[in-house]
């Protein structure tokens, strides 16, 4: 698969919200899954803080297809390719 560098400058918060909606997942649940606070995750997603490790974890959590959609490399969100939700 193509390696897309984790870069918050290209991350689209509205597209991330679309992925979360397709998974019926809340922002709070995403932050919990990534083991960070909602506030810190929001800062990173909105480009107010830099955290390549967190963006890499987000990329792995979302899967390649969803990540490409979130960073704008693809305009198609194929929900059939989303990995199943991980419940903790």
Short mmCIF file of N, CA, C and O in Angstrom, two decimals, residues 3-77:
data_model
loop_
_atom_site.label_atom_id
_atom_site.label_comp_id
_atom_site.label_asym_id
_atom_site.label_seq_id
_atom_site.Cartn_x
_atom_site.Cartn_y
_atom_site.Cartn_z
N UNK A 3 2.33 4.61 1.14
CA UNK A 3 2.57 5.20 2.46
C UNK A 3 2.20 6.67 2.41
O UNK A 3 2.80 7.44 1.66
N UNK A 4 1.20 7.04 3.15
CA UNK A 4 0.78 8.44 3.23
C UNK A 4 1.32 8.99 4.54
O UNK A 4 0.97 8.50 5.60
N UNK A 5 2.20 9.98 4.44
CA UNK A 5 2.78 10.49 5.68
C UNK A 5 1.71 11.08 6.59
O UNK A 5 0.80 11.75 6.10
N UNK A 6 1.78 10.80 7.88
CA UNK A 6 0.79 11.37 8.78
C UNK A 6 1.04 12.86 8.93
O UNK A 6 2.03 13.27 9.52
N UNK A 7 0.19 13.67 8.38
CA UNK A 7 0.39 15.10 8.34
C UNK A 7 -0.93 15.78 8.67
O UNK A 7 -1.88 15.70 7.91
N UNK A 8 -0.98 16.47 9.80
CA UNK A 8 -2.23 17.10 10.20
C UNK A 8 -2.63 18.24 9.27
O UNK A 8 -3.79 18.64 9.25
N UNK A 9 -1.67 18.77 8.47
CA UNK A 9 -2.02 19.86 7.55
C UNK A 9 -2.98 19.39 6.48
O UNK A 9 -3.76 20.17 5.95
N UNK A 10 -2.92 18.11 6.11
CA UNK A 10 -3.78 17.61 5.05
C UNK A 10 -5.01 16.89 5.59
O UNK A 10 -5.88 16.49 4.84
N UNK A 11 -5.09 16.73 6.91
CA UNK A 11 -6.21 16.04 7.51
C UNK A 11 -7.45 16.94 7.50
O UNK A 11 -7.37 18.10 7.86
N UNK A 12 -8.58 16.39 7.10
CA UNK A 12 -9.82 17.15 7.03
C UNK A 12 -10.75 16.75 8.17
O UNK A 12 -11.29 15.64 8.16
N UNK A 13 -10.97 17.63 9.15
CA UNK A 13 -11.90 17.30 10.23
C UNK A 13 -13.30 16.91 9.75
O UNK A 13 -13.86 15.94 10.27
N UNK A 14 -13.88 17.58 8.74
CA UNK A 14 -15.21 17.14 8.28
C UNK A 14 -15.18 15.72 7.69
O UNK A 14 -16.12 14.94 7.88
N UNK A 15 -14.10 15.37 7.00
CA UNK A 15 -14.00 14.02 6.45
C UNK A 15 -13.82 12.99 7.56
O UNK A 15 -14.34 11.89 7.48
N UNK A 16 -13.07 13.36 8.59
CA UNK A 16 -12.93 12.45 9.73
C UNK A 16 -14.29 12.23 10.39
O UNK A 16 -14.65 11.11 10.73
N UNK A 17 -15.07 13.30 10.52
CA UNK A 17 -16.42 13.16 11.09
C UNK A 17 -17.28 12.24 10.25
O UNK A 17 -18.08 11.46 10.77
N UNK A 18 -17.12 12.29 8.93
CA UNK A 18 -17.88 11.39 8.04
C UNK A 18 -17.50 9.93 8.28
O UNK A 18 -18.36 9.06 8.30
N UNK A 19 -16.21 9.68 8.46
CA UNK A 19 -15.75 8.31 8.74
C UNK A 19 -16.33 7.84 10.07
O UNK A 19 -16.83 6.72 10.18
N UNK A 20 -16.27 8.70 11.07
CA UNK A 20 -16.81 8.33 12.38
C UNK A 20 -18.31 8.06 12.28
O UNK A 20 -18.81 7.11 12.87
N UNK A 21 -19.02 8.89 11.54
CA UNK A 21 -20.47 8.68 11.37
C UNK A 21 -20.75 7.36 10.67
O UNK A 21 -21.68 6.63 11.05
N UNK A 22 -19.95 7.03 9.66
CA UNK A 22 -20.14 5.76 8.94
C UNK A 22 -19.92 4.57 9.86
O UNK A 22 -20.51 3.51 9.66
N UNK A 23 -19.10 4.76 10.89
CA UNK A 23 -18.82 3.70 11.85
C UNK A 23 -19.71 3.78 13.09
O UNK A 23 -19.56 2.99 14.00
N UNK A 24 -20.59 4.78 13.12
CA UNK A 24 -21.41 5.03 14.32
C UNK A 24 -20.52 5.18 15.55
O UNK A 24 -20.78 4.64 16.62
N UNK A 25 -19.45 5.92 15.37
CA UNK A 25 -18.47 6.11 16.44
C UNK A 25 -18.43 7.59 16.83
O UNK A 25 -18.46 8.46 15.97
N UNK A 26 -18.35 7.85 18.12
CA UNK A 26 -18.25 9.23 18.58
C UNK A 26 -16.79 9.65 18.64
O UNK A 26 -15.88 8.82 18.67
N UNK A 27 -16.59 10.97 18.69
CA UNK A 27 -15.25 11.51 18.84
C UNK A 27 -14.66 11.07 20.18
O UNK A 27 -13.47 10.74 20.27
N UNK A 28 -15.52 11.02 21.20
CA UNK A 28 -15.06 10.58 22.53
C UNK A 28 -14.57 9.14 22.48
O UNK A 28 -13.53 8.81 23.07
N UNK A 29 -15.28 8.29 21.77
CA UNK A 29 -14.89 6.87 21.66
C UNK A 29 -13.58 6.76 20.88
O UNK A 29 -12.71 5.95 21.21
N UNK A 30 -13.42 7.59 19.84
CA UNK A 30 -12.17 7.57 19.08
C UNK A 30 -11.00 7.95 19.98
O UNK A 30 -9.98 7.27 19.99
N UNK A 31 -11.16 9.04 20.75
CA UNK A 31 -10.09 9.47 21.66
C UNK A 31 -9.76 8.37 22.65
O UNK A 31 -8.58 8.07 22.90
N UNK A 32 -10.80 7.73 23.19
CA UNK A 32 -10.59 6.65 24.14
C UNK A 32 -9.84 5.49 23.48
O UNK A 32 -8.93 4.92 24.07
N UNK A 33 -10.20 5.16 22.25
CA UNK A 33 -9.54 4.07 21.52
C UNK A 33 -8.06 4.37 21.28
O UNK A 33 -7.24 3.46 21.21
N UNK A 34 -7.74 5.65 21.13
CA UNK A 34 -6.36 6.06 20.88
C UNK A 34 -5.62 6.38 22.18
O UNK A 34 -4.46 6.78 22.15
N UNK A 35 -6.32 6.27 23.30
CA UNK A 35 -5.75 6.50 24.62
C UNK A 35 -5.23 7.92 24.81
O UNK A 35 -4.14 8.14 25.34
N UNK A 36 -6.03 8.89 24.34
CA UNK A 36 -5.72 10.30 24.52
C UNK A 36 -7.00 11.02 24.93
O UNK A 36 -8.09 10.49 24.77
N UNK A 37 -6.85 12.24 25.41
CA UNK A 37 -8.04 13.03 25.77
C UNK A 37 -8.69 13.56 24.50
O UNK A 37 -8.03 13.74 23.46
N UNK A 38 -9.99 13.82 24.60
CA UNK A 38 -10.70 14.42 23.46
C UNK A 38 -10.08 15.76 23.09
O UNK A 38 -9.94 16.09 21.92
N UNK A 39 -9.73 16.53 24.11
CA UNK A 39 -9.16 17.85 23.87
C UNK A 39 -7.85 17.76 23.08
O UNK A 39 -7.65 18.48 22.10
N UNK A 40 -6.95 16.86 23.50
CA UNK A 40 -5.67 16.73 22.81
C UNK A 40 -5.88 16.22 21.38
O UNK A 40 -5.28 16.75 20.44
N UNK A 41 -6.76 15.24 21.21
CA UNK A 41 -7.04 14.74 19.86
C UNK A 41 -7.58 15.86 18.98
O UNK A 41 -7.17 16.00 17.83
N UNK A 42 -8.47 16.67 19.53
CA UNK A 42 -9.00 17.81 18.78
C UNK A 42 -7.92 18.78 18.36
O UNK A 42 -7.91 19.28 17.23
N UNK A 43 -6.99 19.07 19.28
CA UNK A 43 -5.87 19.96 18.94
C UNK A 43 -5.06 19.41 17.78
O UNK A 43 -4.68 20.14 16.86
N UNK A 44 -4.76 18.12 17.81
CA UNK A 44 -3.95 17.51 16.76
C UNK A 44 -4.71 17.49 15.44
O UNK A 44 -4.17 17.86 14.38
N UNK A 45 -5.97 17.10 15.48
CA UNK A 45 -6.77 17.04 14.25
C UNK A 45 -6.95 18.41 13.61
O UNK A 45 -6.94 18.55 12.40
N UNK A 46 -7.07 19.44 14.44
CA UNK A 46 -7.25 20.79 13.93
C UNK A 46 -5.94 21.50 13.63
O UNK A 46 -5.93 22.67 13.27
N UNK A 47 -4.81 20.79 13.79
CA UNK A 47 -3.52 21.36 13.44
C UNK A 47 -2.94 22.30 14.48
O UNK A 47 -1.97 23.00 14.21
N UNK A 48 -3.52 22.33 15.68
CA UNK A 48 -3.02 23.22 16.73
C UNK A 48 -1.86 22.60 17.50
O UNK A 48 -1.15 23.30 18.22
N UNK A 49 -1.70 21.29 17.40
CA UNK A 49 -0.59 20.57 18.00
C UNK A 49 -0.06 19.57 16.98
O UNK A 49 -0.80 19.07 16.15
N UNK A 50 1.23 19.28 17.06
CA UNK A 50 1.85 18.30 16.19
C UNK A 50 2.09 17.01 16.97
O UNK A 50 2.66 17.07 18.06
N UNK A 51 1.66 15.89 16.44
CA UNK A 51 1.92 14.60 17.07
C UNK A 51 1.94 13.51 16.01
O UNK A 51 0.94 12.82 15.79
N UNK A 52 3.08 13.36 15.30
CA UNK A 52 3.17 12.28 14.32
C UNK A 52 2.80 10.91 14.87
O UNK A 52 2.12 10.14 14.19
N UNK A 53 3.20 10.57 16.12
CA UNK A 53 2.80 9.25 16.63
C UNK A 53 1.28 9.09 16.76
O UNK A 53 0.73 8.04 16.46
N UNK A 54 0.59 10.15 17.19
CA UNK A 54 -0.86 10.08 17.31
C UNK A 54 -1.51 9.98 15.93
O UNK A 54 -2.45 9.20 15.72
N UNK A 55 -1.01 10.73 14.97
CA UNK A 55 -1.57 10.64 13.62
C UNK A 55 -1.33 9.26 13.02
O UNK A 55 -2.19 8.72 12.32
N UNK A 56 -0.18 8.67 13.30
CA UNK A 56 0.09 7.32 12.82
C UNK A 56 -0.87 6.33 13.47
O UNK A 56 -1.39 5.43 12.80
N UNK A 57 -1.12 6.49 14.76
CA UNK A 57 -2.07 5.61 15.46
C UNK A 57 -3.48 5.78 14.88
O UNK A 57 -4.21 4.81 14.70
N UNK A 58 -3.85 7.02 14.57
CA UNK A 58 -5.15 7.29 13.97
C UNK A 58 -5.26 6.62 12.60
O UNK A 58 -6.27 5.99 12.28
N UNK A 59 -4.20 6.74 11.84
CA UNK A 59 -4.16 6.10 10.51
C UNK A 59 -4.34 4.59 10.62
O UNK A 59 -5.13 3.99 9.88
N UNK A 60 -3.64 3.97 11.54
CA UNK A 60 -3.77 2.52 11.73
C UNK A 60 -5.17 2.16 12.21
O UNK A 60 -5.73 1.15 11.79
N UNK A 61 -5.72 2.98 13.08
CA UNK A 61 -7.06 2.72 13.62
C UNK A 61 -8.12 2.82 12.52
O UNK A 61 -9.05 2.01 12.47
N UNK A 62 -7.99 3.81 11.64
CA UNK A 62 -8.99 4.02 10.59
C UNK A 62 -8.86 3.02 9.46
O UNK A 62 -9.85 2.66 8.83
N UNK A 63 -7.64 2.59 9.15
CA UNK A 63 -7.40 1.76 7.98
C UNK A 63 -7.02 2.63 6.80
O UNK A 63 -7.32 3.83 6.76
N UNK A 64 -6.35 2.03 5.84
CA UNK A 64 -5.79 2.79 4.71
C UNK A 64 -6.86 3.50 3.86
O UNK A 64 -6.70 4.65 3.49
N UNK A 65 -7.94 2.82 3.55
CA UNK A 65 -8.98 3.41 2.70
C UNK A 65 -9.59 4.65 3.35
O UNK A 65 -9.71 5.70 2.73
N UNK A 66 -9.94 4.52 4.62
CA UNK A 66 -10.54 5.66 5.34
C UNK A 66 -9.50 6.77 5.52
O UNK A 66 -9.84 7.95 5.41
N UNK A 67 -8.25 6.39 5.78
CA UNK A 67 -7.20 7.41 5.95
C UNK A 67 -7.03 8.21 4.66
O UNK A 67 -6.94 9.44 4.70
N UNK A 68 -7.01 7.53 3.51
CA UNK A 68 -6.88 8.25 2.24
C UNK A 68 -8.02 9.23 2.05
O UNK A 68 -7.83 10.34 1.56
N UNK A 69 -9.22 8.85 2.47
CA UNK A 69 -10.37 9.75 2.39
C UNK A 69 -10.18 10.95 3.32
O UNK A 69 -10.39 12.09 2.92
N UNK A 70 -9.76 10.70 4.55
CA UNK A 70 -9.60 11.76 5.54
C UNK A 70 -8.55 12.78 5.13
O UNK A 70 -8.72 13.97 5.36
N UNK A 71 -7.46 12.33 4.51
CA UNK A 71 -6.40 13.27 4.11
C UNK A 71 -6.59 13.82 2.70
O UNK A 71 -5.77 14.58 2.21
N UNK A 72 -7.67 13.42 2.03
CA UNK A 72 -7.98 13.99 0.72
C UNK A 72 -7.30 13.31 -0.45
O UNK A 72 -7.36 13.82 -1.57
N UNK A 73 -6.67 12.17 -0.24
CA UNK A 73 -6.05 11.44 -1.35
C UNK A 73 -7.10 10.70 -2.17
O UNK A 73 -6.83 10.29 -3.29
N UNK A 74 -8.27 10.53 -1.60
CA UNK A 74 -9.39 9.89 -2.28
C UNK A 74 -10.66 10.64 -1.92
O UNK A 74 -10.81 11.11 -0.79
N UNK A 75 -11.56 10.76 -2.88
CA UNK A 75 -12.84 11.39 -2.62
C UNK A 75 -13.94 10.37 -2.38
O UNK A 75 -15.11 10.72 -2.30
N UNK A 76 -13.55 9.11 -2.27
CA UNK A 76 -14.52 8.03 -2.07
C UNK A 76 -14.29 7.38 -0.71
O UNK A 76 -13.17 6.97 -0.40
N UNK A 77 -15.35 7.32 0.08
CA UNK A 77 -15.29 6.60 1.35
C UNK A 77 -16.06 5.31 1.17
O UNK A 77 -17.29 5.31 1.13
#
